[in-house]
Short mmCIF file of C-alpha atoms and ligand atoms in Angstrom, two decimals:
data_model
loop_
_atom_site.label_atom_id
_atom_site.label_comp_id
_atom_site.label_asym_id
_atom_site.label_seq_id
_atom_site.Cartn_x
_atom_site.Cartn_y
_atom_site.Cartn_z
CA UNK A 28 -100.41 -63.78 105.88
CA UNK A 29 -101.43 -61.91 108.98
CA UNK A 30 -100.59 -63.36 112.46
CA UNK A 31 -103.56 -64.32 114.47
CA UNK A 32 -102.42 -64.98 118.02
CA UNK A 33 -104.89 -66.42 120.31
CA UNK A 34 -105.69 -64.19 123.35
CA UNK A 35 -104.25 -66.90 125.58
CA UNK A 36 -103.18 -70.46 124.67
CA UNK A 37 -105.72 -72.00 127.19
CA UNK A 38 -108.55 -70.07 125.73
CA UNK A 39 -107.45 -71.26 122.24
CA UNK A 40 -107.83 -74.83 123.27
CA UNK A 41 -111.04 -74.27 124.98
CA UNK A 42 -109.71 -75.33 128.34
CA UNK A 43 -110.66 -73.22 131.33
CA UNK A 44 -107.57 -71.75 132.97
CA UNK A 45 -107.77 -72.53 136.53
CA UNK A 46 -104.68 -70.78 137.88
CA UNK A 47 -103.00 -67.66 136.85
CA UNK A 48 -101.02 -68.40 133.58
CA UNK A 49 -97.90 -67.07 134.97
CA UNK A 50 -97.72 -69.44 137.91
CA UNK A 51 -98.68 -72.38 135.99
CA UNK A 52 -96.22 -71.74 133.42
CA UNK A 53 -93.22 -70.76 135.50
CA UNK A 54 -90.20 -72.81 134.52
CA UNK A 55 -92.14 -75.98 133.88
CA UNK A 56 -91.47 -76.74 130.14
CA UNK A 57 -89.29 -79.65 129.13
CA UNK A 58 -88.86 -78.16 125.71
CA UNK A 59 -89.38 -74.65 124.38
CA UNK A 60 -89.04 -73.61 120.63
CA UNK A 61 -89.02 -69.87 120.40
CA UNK A 62 -88.23 -67.05 117.90
CA UNK A 63 -89.57 -68.53 114.78
CA UNK A 64 -92.72 -69.06 112.81
CA UNK A 65 -94.83 -71.64 114.44
CA UNK A 66 -97.45 -72.79 111.90
CA UNK A 67 -100.35 -74.09 113.75
CA UNK A 68 -101.97 -75.61 110.80
CA UNK A 69 -105.48 -75.22 111.85
CA UNK A 70 -107.98 -74.21 109.49
CA UNK A 71 -107.54 -70.30 110.23
CA UNK A 72 -103.90 -70.52 109.45
CA UNK A 73 -102.92 -69.35 112.85
CA UNK A 74 -99.14 -68.31 113.38
CA UNK A 75 -97.38 -67.92 116.62
CA UNK A 76 -93.72 -67.49 117.40
CA UNK A 77 -93.10 -69.95 120.12
CA UNK A 78 -94.29 -73.23 121.65
CA UNK A 79 -93.97 -74.74 124.98
CA UNK A 80 -93.96 -78.65 125.65
CA UNK A 81 -94.65 -80.33 128.96
CA UNK A 82 -94.72 -84.13 129.34
CA UNK A 83 -95.11 -84.94 125.59
CA UNK A 84 -97.87 -82.49 125.13
CA UNK A 85 -98.12 -78.79 123.72
CA UNK A 86 -98.58 -76.73 127.05
CA UNK A 87 -98.73 -73.22 125.26
CA UNK A 88 -98.39 -71.65 122.06
CA UNK A 89 -97.95 -67.92 121.69
CA UNK A 90 -95.43 -64.99 121.17
CA UNK A 91 -91.86 -65.68 122.37
CA UNK A 92 -92.34 -63.27 125.25
CA UNK A 93 -95.39 -65.16 126.51
CA UNK A 94 -93.58 -68.52 126.19
CA UNK A 95 -90.36 -67.37 127.87
CA UNK A 96 -92.19 -67.74 131.23
CA UNK A 97 -92.13 -71.48 130.65
CA UNK A 98 -88.37 -71.77 130.64
CA UNK A 99 -86.61 -73.13 133.70
CA UNK A 100 -83.37 -74.84 134.54
CA UNK A 101 -84.35 -78.11 133.12
CA UNK A 102 -85.88 -76.74 129.98
CA UNK A 103 -84.30 -77.50 126.64
CA UNK A 104 -84.64 -74.23 124.64
CA UNK A 105 -84.32 -74.38 120.88
CA UNK A 106 -83.65 -70.90 119.50
CA UNK A 107 -85.50 -70.90 116.04
CA UNK A 108 -83.81 -67.92 114.67
CA UNK A 109 -86.65 -67.36 112.32
CA UNK A 110 -87.07 -70.94 111.36
CA UNK A 111 -90.41 -72.51 111.04
CA UNK A 112 -92.31 -75.18 113.09
CA UNK A 113 -94.98 -77.47 111.57
CA UNK A 114 -96.90 -80.05 113.26
CA UNK A 115 -95.06 -83.51 112.64
CA UNK A 116 -95.70 -84.80 109.22
CA UNK A 117 -98.24 -87.61 108.79
CA UNK A 118 -97.46 -89.70 105.65
CA UNK A 119 -100.85 -91.25 105.51
CA UNK A 120 -100.09 -94.17 102.92
CA UNK A 121 -96.56 -95.49 103.34
CA UNK A 122 -95.42 -99.10 103.55
CA UNK A 123 -92.92 -98.86 106.32
CA UNK A 124 -91.52 -102.36 106.44
CA UNK A 125 -91.25 -102.49 102.67
CA UNK A 126 -89.42 -99.03 102.75
CA UNK A 127 -86.98 -100.22 105.32
CA UNK A 128 -86.21 -103.28 103.33
CA UNK A 129 -85.85 -101.49 99.92
CA UNK A 130 -84.49 -98.12 100.62
CA UNK A 131 -83.05 -96.36 98.62
CA UNK A 132 -84.54 -98.30 95.85
CA UNK A 133 -87.98 -96.60 95.10
CA UNK A 134 -90.11 -97.63 92.00
CA UNK A 135 -90.42 -93.98 90.50
CA UNK A 136 -87.68 -91.30 90.60
CA UNK A 137 -85.01 -93.65 91.98
CA UNK A 138 -81.55 -92.26 92.30
CA UNK A 139 -80.17 -95.37 90.73
CA UNK A 140 -83.08 -96.81 88.43
CA UNK A 141 -80.78 -99.73 87.32
CA UNK A 142 -80.03 -100.78 90.85
CA UNK A 143 -83.69 -100.33 91.84
CA UNK A 144 -84.94 -102.53 88.98
CA UNK A 145 -82.55 -105.25 90.37
CA UNK A 146 -84.28 -105.51 93.80
CA UNK A 147 -86.56 -108.64 93.61
CA UNK A 148 -87.64 -111.63 95.50
CA UNK A 149 -87.81 -112.03 99.24
CA UNK A 150 -86.47 -108.97 101.19
CA UNK A 151 -87.24 -110.02 104.66
CA UNK A 152 -87.68 -113.62 106.01
CA UNK A 153 -87.17 -113.56 109.85
CA UNK A 154 -88.80 -111.55 112.60
CA UNK A 155 -85.58 -109.93 113.27
CA UNK A 156 -85.20 -108.86 109.67
CA UNK A 157 -88.70 -107.45 109.83
CA UNK A 158 -88.00 -105.68 112.94
CA UNK A 159 -84.79 -104.18 111.37
CA UNK A 160 -86.65 -102.95 108.38
CA UNK A 161 -89.26 -101.18 110.49
CA UNK A 162 -86.84 -99.51 112.65
CA UNK A 163 -84.83 -98.36 109.60
CA UNK A 164 -87.76 -96.94 108.02
CA UNK A 165 -88.45 -95.15 111.33
CA UNK A 166 -84.98 -93.51 111.42
CA UNK A 167 -85.31 -92.44 107.70
CA UNK A 168 -88.81 -90.98 108.15
CA UNK A 169 -87.79 -89.17 111.53
CA UNK A 170 -84.92 -87.41 109.54
CA UNK A 171 -87.68 -86.16 107.22
CA UNK A 172 -89.90 -84.74 110.06
CA UNK A 173 -92.50 -87.58 109.69
CA UNK A 174 -94.01 -88.53 113.03
CA UNK A 175 -97.10 -90.46 111.99
CA UNK A 176 -97.84 -93.03 108.95
CA UNK A 177 -100.35 -95.29 107.84
CA UNK A 178 -99.08 -99.00 107.03
CA UNK A 179 -101.67 -99.99 104.38
CA UNK A 180 -102.05 -103.62 104.16
CA UNK A 181 -100.25 -106.14 106.39
CA UNK A 182 -101.90 -109.58 106.95
CA UNK A 183 -102.45 -113.20 106.24
CA UNK A 184 -103.17 -112.49 102.56
CA UNK A 185 -99.37 -111.84 102.22
CA UNK A 186 -98.08 -114.64 104.45
CA UNK A 187 -96.74 -116.32 101.13
CA UNK A 188 -96.13 -112.97 99.43
CA UNK A 189 -92.95 -112.48 97.44
CA UNK A 190 -91.29 -109.70 99.42
CA UNK A 191 -92.22 -110.77 102.94
CA UNK A 192 -92.73 -107.35 103.90
CA UNK A 193 -96.53 -107.68 104.32
CA UNK A 194 -96.47 -110.88 106.32
CA UNK A 195 -98.71 -111.13 109.41
CA UNK A 196 -95.56 -111.09 111.56
CA UNK A 197 -95.17 -107.52 110.66
CA UNK A 198 -98.02 -106.59 112.75
CA UNK A 199 -96.70 -108.64 115.63
CA UNK A 200 -93.43 -106.64 115.28
CA UNK A 201 -95.19 -103.39 115.15
CA UNK A 202 -97.14 -104.44 118.47
CA UNK A 203 -93.63 -105.27 120.08
CA UNK A 204 -92.15 -101.96 119.03
CA UNK A 205 -95.15 -100.03 120.37
CA UNK A 206 -94.96 -101.81 123.66
CA UNK A 207 -91.18 -101.23 124.05
CA UNK A 208 -91.52 -97.58 123.10
CA UNK A 209 -89.11 -97.97 120.10
CA UNK A 210 -91.55 -96.74 117.38
CA UNK A 211 -90.34 -93.44 115.82
CA UNK A 212 -93.60 -92.84 114.39
CA UNK A 213 -97.35 -93.31 115.50
CA UNK A 214 -98.62 -95.94 113.13
CA UNK A 215 -102.10 -96.72 111.86
CA UNK A 216 -102.17 -100.23 110.37
CA UNK A 217 -104.84 -101.54 107.85
CA UNK A 218 -105.16 -105.27 107.66
CA UNK A 219 -104.80 -107.19 104.35
CA UNK A 220 -106.97 -110.29 103.93
CA UNK A 221 -106.53 -110.49 100.22
CA UNK A 222 -103.26 -110.31 98.32
CA UNK A 223 -101.28 -107.20 97.47
CA UNK A 224 -101.90 -106.06 93.99
CA UNK A 225 -103.80 -109.24 93.23
CA UNK A 226 -107.28 -110.63 92.88
CA UNK A 227 -109.05 -111.35 96.24
CA UNK A 228 -112.06 -113.74 96.95
CA UNK A 229 -115.16 -112.44 98.51
CA UNK A 230 -115.21 -115.35 101.00
CA UNK A 231 -111.64 -114.92 102.23
CA UNK A 232 -111.92 -111.15 102.64
CA UNK A 233 -115.23 -111.52 104.44
CA UNK A 234 -113.91 -114.18 106.88
CA UNK A 235 -110.92 -111.74 107.49
CA UNK A 236 -113.31 -108.98 108.30
CA UNK A 237 -115.31 -111.00 110.76
CA UNK A 238 -112.12 -112.11 112.56
CA UNK A 239 -110.80 -108.51 112.52
CA UNK A 240 -114.01 -107.13 114.13
CA UNK A 241 -113.86 -109.96 116.72
CA UNK A 242 -110.42 -109.20 117.57
CA UNK A 243 -110.93 -105.48 118.02
CA UNK A 244 -111.10 -105.45 121.86
CA UNK A 245 -108.51 -108.20 122.40
CA UNK A 246 -106.37 -108.00 125.61
CA UNK A 247 -102.87 -106.69 125.17
CA UNK A 248 -103.92 -104.42 122.18
CA UNK A 249 -101.34 -101.77 121.85
CA UNK A 250 -101.68 -98.09 123.12
CA UNK A 251 -103.73 -96.34 120.49
CA UNK A 252 -101.53 -93.34 120.77
CA UNK A 253 -98.79 -95.57 119.02
CA UNK A 254 -100.49 -98.24 117.10
CA UNK A 255 -104.03 -98.70 115.86
CA UNK A 256 -105.38 -101.26 113.55
CA UNK A 257 -108.82 -99.56 112.67
CA UNK A 258 -109.78 -101.35 109.56
CA UNK A 259 -108.80 -103.09 106.32
CA UNK A 260 -107.21 -102.46 103.06
CA UNK A 261 -109.09 -103.73 99.91
CA UNK A 262 -107.83 -103.82 96.32
CA UNK A 263 -110.50 -102.57 93.95
CA UNK A 264 -108.48 -102.42 90.73
CA UNK A 265 -104.90 -101.93 89.71
CA UNK A 266 -103.53 -98.81 87.85
CA UNK A 267 -104.19 -97.14 84.64
CA UNK A 268 -100.58 -97.42 83.41
CA UNK A 269 -101.08 -101.27 83.16
CA UNK A 270 -104.50 -100.69 81.55
CA UNK A 271 -106.01 -102.19 84.68
CA UNK A 272 -107.89 -99.25 86.28
CA UNK A 273 -111.64 -99.92 85.59
CA UNK A 274 -112.82 -96.98 83.71
CA UNK A 275 -115.52 -95.62 81.48
CA UNK A 276 -112.90 -94.21 79.24
CA UNK A 277 -110.89 -96.36 76.83
CA UNK A 278 -107.42 -97.42 76.86
CA UNK A 279 -105.55 -97.39 73.62
CA UNK A 280 -106.24 -100.83 72.78
CA UNK A 281 -109.96 -100.33 73.33
CA UNK A 282 -110.20 -101.99 76.74
CA UNK A 283 -111.64 -100.58 80.02
CA UNK A 284 -109.61 -102.32 82.63
CA UNK A 285 -111.14 -104.60 85.28
CA UNK A 286 -111.65 -105.17 88.97
CA UNK A 287 -109.18 -107.16 91.10
CA UNK A 288 -111.87 -109.50 92.52
CA UNK A 289 -112.20 -113.05 91.75
CA UNK A 290 -115.31 -113.94 89.70
CA UNK A 291 -116.60 -115.07 86.40
CA UNK A 292 -118.13 -112.07 85.04
CA UNK A 293 -117.67 -108.31 85.70
CA UNK A 294 -121.07 -108.20 87.29
CA UNK A 295 -120.00 -110.79 89.78
CA UNK A 296 -116.84 -109.07 90.59
CA UNK A 297 -118.49 -105.75 90.97
CA UNK A 298 -121.03 -107.28 93.37
CA UNK A 299 -118.48 -109.08 95.47
CA UNK A 300 -116.25 -105.90 95.68
CA UNK A 301 -119.38 -103.89 96.80
CA UNK A 302 -120.01 -106.65 99.43
CA UNK A 303 -116.40 -106.46 100.76
CA UNK A 304 -116.97 -102.74 101.45
CA UNK A 305 -120.36 -103.14 102.88
CA UNK A 306 -119.17 -106.07 105.15
CA UNK A 307 -116.39 -103.95 106.67
CA UNK A 308 -118.52 -100.86 107.14
CA UNK A 309 -121.16 -102.85 108.87
CA UNK A 310 -118.42 -104.30 111.08
CA UNK A 311 -117.45 -100.79 111.96
CA UNK A 312 -114.12 -100.86 110.14
CA UNK A 313 -112.31 -98.08 108.39
CA UNK A 314 -111.89 -99.22 104.79
CA UNK A 315 -109.07 -98.20 102.56
CA UNK A 316 -109.78 -99.11 98.93
CA UNK A 317 -107.10 -99.21 96.38
CA UNK A 318 -109.21 -97.68 93.35
CA UNK A 319 -107.76 -95.85 90.56
CA UNK A 320 -110.43 -96.04 87.82
CA UNK A 321 -113.54 -93.97 87.82
CA UNK A 322 -115.79 -96.95 87.63
CA UNK A 323 -114.25 -98.54 90.55
CA UNK A 324 -114.39 -95.25 92.59
CA UNK A 325 -118.16 -94.90 91.58
CA UNK A 326 -118.73 -98.43 92.68
CA UNK A 327 -117.10 -97.98 96.14
CA UNK A 328 -118.82 -94.68 96.81
CA UNK A 329 -122.10 -96.23 95.92
CA UNK A 330 -121.40 -99.19 98.30
CA UNK A 331 -120.39 -96.90 101.12
CA UNK A 332 -123.65 -94.76 100.69
CA UNK A 333 -125.70 -98.02 100.53
CA UNK A 334 -124.00 -99.39 103.75
CA UNK A 335 -124.38 -96.25 105.85
CA UNK A 336 -128.19 -96.17 104.78
CA UNK A 337 -128.79 -99.62 106.34
CA UNK A 338 -130.58 -99.71 109.74
CA UNK A 339 -128.29 -99.10 112.59
CA UNK A 340 -125.25 -98.52 110.36
CA UNK A 341 -122.62 -95.95 111.39
CA UNK A 342 -122.13 -92.86 109.24
CA UNK A 343 -119.35 -93.18 106.75
CA UNK A 344 -117.93 -89.83 107.99
CA UNK A 345 -117.26 -91.45 111.35
CA UNK A 346 -115.55 -94.43 109.90
CA UNK A 347 -113.23 -92.40 107.76
CA UNK A 348 -113.13 -94.54 104.65
CA UNK A 349 -110.33 -93.82 102.13
CA UNK A 350 -110.24 -93.93 98.27
CA UNK A 351 -106.56 -94.64 97.85
CA UNK A 352 -104.75 -93.21 94.75
CA UNK A 353 -107.96 -92.13 92.91
CA UNK A 354 -106.10 -91.44 89.71
CA UNK A 355 -109.24 -91.22 87.50
CA UNK A 356 -111.70 -89.71 89.91
CA UNK A 357 -114.22 -87.29 88.39
CA UNK A 358 -115.08 -83.81 89.76
CA UNK A 359 -118.55 -85.19 90.66
CA UNK A 360 -117.05 -88.20 92.43
CA UNK A 361 -114.79 -85.79 94.36
CA UNK A 362 -117.95 -83.83 95.40
CA UNK A 363 -119.57 -86.92 96.42
CA UNK A 364 -116.53 -87.98 98.63
CA UNK A 365 -116.97 -84.60 100.55
CA UNK A 366 -120.73 -85.41 100.96
CA UNK A 367 -120.05 -88.74 102.24
CA UNK A 368 -116.99 -87.91 104.38
CA UNK A 369 -114.71 -90.15 102.30
CA UNK A 370 -111.09 -89.06 101.93
CA UNK A 371 -109.00 -89.03 98.64
CA UNK A 372 -105.64 -90.08 99.36
CA UNK A 373 -103.17 -89.26 96.59
CA UNK A 374 -99.57 -89.19 95.68
CA UNK A 375 -98.74 -86.06 93.79
CA UNK A 376 -95.36 -87.46 92.58
CA UNK A 377 -97.23 -90.29 90.62
CA UNK A 378 -98.97 -87.63 88.68
CA UNK A 379 -95.75 -85.61 88.04
CA UNK A 380 -93.84 -88.72 86.91
CA UNK A 381 -96.44 -90.65 84.86
CA UNK A 382 -98.90 -88.09 83.20
CA UNK A 383 -97.23 -88.36 79.99
CA UNK A 384 -97.18 -92.12 80.07
CA UNK A 385 -100.97 -91.97 80.86
CA UNK A 386 -101.45 -89.57 78.04
CA UNK A 387 -99.95 -92.04 75.78
CA UNK A 388 -102.39 -94.76 76.98
CA UNK A 389 -105.62 -92.73 77.47
CA UNK A 390 -105.09 -89.55 75.61
CA UNK A 391 -104.01 -86.07 76.60
CA UNK A 392 -107.37 -84.90 77.79
CA UNK A 393 -107.85 -87.87 80.21
CA UNK A 394 -104.28 -87.26 81.56
CA UNK A 395 -104.88 -83.74 82.07
CA UNK A 396 -108.04 -84.39 84.07
CA UNK A 397 -106.58 -87.13 86.04
CA UNK A 398 -105.59 -86.67 89.65
CA UNK A 399 -108.01 -83.97 90.49
CA UNK A 400 -106.05 -82.24 93.33
CA UNK A 401 -107.46 -78.79 92.92
CA UNK A 402 -111.21 -80.22 93.30
CA UNK A 403 -110.16 -82.48 96.11
CA UNK A 404 -108.36 -79.68 98.03
CA UNK A 405 -111.39 -77.21 97.44
CA UNK A 406 -113.75 -80.01 98.62
CA UNK A 407 -111.77 -80.62 101.79
CA UNK A 408 -111.09 -84.35 100.99
CA UNK A 409 -107.47 -84.32 99.90
CA UNK A 410 -104.96 -86.25 101.97
CA UNK A 411 -101.37 -86.35 100.41
CA UNK A 412 -99.00 -89.25 100.87
CA UNK A 413 -95.94 -90.99 99.34
CA UNK A 414 -96.98 -94.49 98.97
CA UNK A 415 -93.05 -94.96 99.70
CA UNK A 416 -91.26 -96.93 98.50
CA UNK A 417 -93.36 -96.60 95.27
CA UNK A 418 -92.06 -92.96 95.40
CA UNK A 419 -89.57 -91.51 98.06
CA UNK A 420 -90.96 -90.23 101.18
CA UNK A 421 -90.13 -86.48 100.62
CA UNK A 422 -93.32 -84.65 101.51
CA UNK A 423 -91.72 -81.45 100.50
CA UNK A 424 -91.54 -82.86 96.89
CA UNK A 425 -95.06 -83.98 97.21
CA UNK A 426 -96.26 -80.38 98.21
CA UNK A 427 -94.36 -78.89 95.31
CA UNK A 428 -95.80 -81.44 92.83
CA UNK A 429 -99.31 -81.14 93.82
CA UNK A 430 -98.91 -77.25 93.81
CA UNK A 431 -97.44 -77.42 90.21
CA UNK A 432 -100.15 -79.60 89.02
CA UNK A 433 -102.88 -77.44 90.59
CA UNK A 434 -101.30 -74.36 89.06
CA UNK A 435 -101.03 -75.78 85.66
CA UNK A 436 -104.57 -76.84 85.61
CA UNK A 437 -105.76 -73.26 86.58
CA UNK A 438 -104.40 -72.12 83.13
CA UNK A 439 -105.27 -68.62 81.92
CA UNK A 440 -109.12 -68.77 82.36
CA UNK A 441 -109.09 -66.44 85.45
CA UNK A 442 -110.55 -63.65 83.07
CA UNK A 443 -110.20 -59.97 83.42
CA UNK A 444 -111.19 -58.40 86.62
CA UNK A 445 -111.45 -54.90 88.22
CA UNK A 446 -108.42 -53.50 89.79
CA UNK A 447 -104.91 -52.57 88.88
CA UNK A 448 -101.94 -54.78 88.34
CA UNK A 449 -100.88 -54.54 92.04
CA UNK A 450 -104.47 -56.02 92.94
CA UNK A 451 -103.83 -58.86 90.65
CA UNK A 452 -100.33 -59.66 92.16
CA UNK A 453 -101.86 -59.52 95.66
CA UNK A 454 -104.60 -61.81 94.73
CA UNK A 455 -102.28 -64.33 93.03
CA UNK A 456 -99.99 -64.24 96.17
CA UNK A 457 -102.96 -64.73 98.58
CA UNK A 458 -104.05 -67.69 96.35
CA UNK A 459 -100.51 -69.20 96.40
CA UNK A 460 -100.47 -69.01 100.24
CA UNK A 461 -103.98 -70.40 100.69
CA UNK A 462 -102.90 -73.33 98.32
CA UNK A 463 -99.77 -73.90 100.26
CA UNK A 464 -101.64 -73.92 103.61
CA UNK A 465 -104.21 -76.38 102.34
CA UNK A 466 -101.26 -78.72 100.93
CA UNK A 467 -99.36 -78.51 104.14
CA UNK A 468 -102.59 -79.43 106.01
CA UNK A 469 -103.05 -82.44 103.72
CA UNK A 470 -99.71 -83.78 105.45
CA UNK A 471 -100.61 -82.68 108.97
CA UNK A 472 -104.16 -81.90 110.23
CA UNK A 473 -106.08 -83.80 107.37
CA UNK A 474 -104.23 -87.04 107.61
CA UNK A 475 -104.75 -86.74 111.53
CA UNK A 476 -108.60 -86.59 110.62
CA UNK A 477 -108.13 -89.77 108.38
CA UNK A 478 -106.78 -91.43 111.49
CA UNK A 479 -109.76 -90.10 113.30
CA UNK A 480 -107.15 -88.53 115.77
CA UNK A 481 -107.77 -84.90 114.78
CA UNK A 482 -108.55 -84.16 118.46
CA UNK A 483 -105.00 -85.05 119.70
CA UNK A 484 -102.55 -84.64 116.90
CA UNK A 485 -102.13 -82.89 113.61
CA UNK A 486 -102.04 -79.14 114.72
CA UNK A 487 -99.82 -77.39 117.28
CA UNK A 488 -102.50 -76.70 119.82
CA UNK A 489 -102.61 -76.71 123.43
CA UNK A 490 -103.32 -80.22 124.87
CA UNK A 491 -102.25 -82.01 121.61
CA UNK A 492 -99.30 -84.32 121.46
CA UNK A 493 -95.99 -82.51 120.84
CA UNK A 494 -95.19 -83.97 117.44
CA UNK A 495 -93.10 -81.27 115.65
CA UNK A 496 -90.83 -80.65 112.75
CA UNK A 497 -88.31 -77.58 112.62
CA UNK A 498 -87.65 -76.41 109.02
CA UNK A 499 -84.69 -74.34 108.05
CA UNK A 500 -87.04 -71.64 106.51
CA UNK A 501 -90.64 -70.58 106.59
CA UNK A 502 -92.33 -72.34 103.66
CA UNK A 503 -94.52 -69.35 103.29
CA UNK A 504 -91.55 -67.31 102.51
CA UNK A 505 -90.06 -69.82 100.22
CA UNK A 506 -93.03 -71.04 98.22
CA UNK A 507 -94.28 -74.38 97.22
CA UNK A 508 -91.94 -74.74 94.30
CA UNK A 509 -88.81 -74.22 96.36
CA UNK A 510 -90.05 -76.19 99.43
CA UNK A 511 -87.97 -79.23 98.37
CA UNK A 512 -84.80 -77.00 99.20
CA UNK A 513 -85.87 -76.42 102.79
CA UNK A 514 -84.12 -78.77 105.34
CA UNK A 515 -85.86 -80.60 108.12
CA UNK A 516 -83.50 -79.32 111.16
CA UNK A 517 -85.33 -81.15 114.00
CA UNK A 518 -88.04 -83.75 114.77
CA UNK A 519 -89.87 -83.96 118.01
CA UNK A 520 -92.01 -86.89 118.83
CA UNK A 521 -94.12 -87.07 121.89
CA UNK A 522 -92.00 -84.22 123.27
CA UNK A 523 -88.76 -86.01 122.69
CA UNK A 524 -86.21 -84.71 119.98
CA UNK A 525 -85.82 -87.80 117.79
CA UNK A 526 -83.90 -86.32 114.95
CA UNK A 527 -81.45 -83.25 114.75
CA UNK A 528 -79.73 -82.19 111.68
CA UNK A 529 -75.89 -81.90 111.95
CA UNK A 530 -74.75 -80.71 108.80
ZN1 ZN B 2 -99.47 -98.40 98.42
#
């Protein structure tokens, strides 16, 4: 990758420099990271060597020589010694309170599967326990370079839920932690008016959507830089592995799955799910729909398209709706997501760990076509996340798994081309780098867009918040497959160092 340095950091950010850069800069930085690979994660794959932070914001990005002007007596200087800096990682679908209550017991890939299987029943009961779980998750995630996440599904639907982790009080605790400045990540939270992984009633969800929309401007709402509640989580269907993704394909027992909506007939359930999506869209809310089957995904995309076509309705693109999981999404549906501006939020580890299982239930062809990461990446709609504690929150493993799946899908169909062996190697290397860039963006810049916060976070550009992760090596030198071996050395949140690796 060739370096592409902006002529000046101010020019890169589009801001008009009002004073000579040297005088503005002199000695003013709170924090400078220099002498490494600063991976901006903009679409152009800009690389720099150093970054200066003032008051929680990125003040300058450039060569080490340029940035050294910002160093003064009060500046903390981190010598990168060739290490890399990424924007802080954004795990855009992660259950923070549940993770904090369960860790290290994940559902897939657990270090101790027997112990993980033992975890059952209520995990948190009191406000104090909920607070402790969120803070614990925050520390774990900070140690992984994660500075933002989406907590997908907290609310009254789960006030009697088994684990206690999705109870309405969890939102109160998040608000409290946002107000006291104790959050170690910026949190986007989706309200849940139905129940988690269970059937919901249209009337209940619709009432929840109305109350949510009415509350949006409530006094005492949190600082949106730290906690936003922009919309709702809706369960469309369950998962293919339990034969409950609603699909045009067939499971091994001849069934096609179902929707997770109450109603006597499939037509009723389908109409009610569409109405939930419509109501949320027309209320101006972002909707994250748990949708794994192709029929469910198609229904949700139709509902979104219909809603935005109504007079006076906002564009789907401006609300940032999300298909969550999308296991059986077809290539045509992925293209439609791109047309509508709907994100596909997927977990590469689920594909890596369950493809064989899915092949047993639906056939090897279906399993090979499932989880269309290559299509989604090419279409610009792919957002990667961990769904922790379903998987662990290792985004490096997520990048490696997504890359492996894309590479496996490419197969040998590239065909013969002009040019020598050297050209082919160069081409393959360039493709691998472009893929890695895209997958790293799917954990940084793209989820910032999912959060509708792409103008102030997600890349290392002047004026954006200083949320950064320092890695022990440059991912582009290591490659996607070996990225899990790279350490997170330092995590910076809002200009503050919130994690520093000691060993
Ligand atoms: Zn989830």
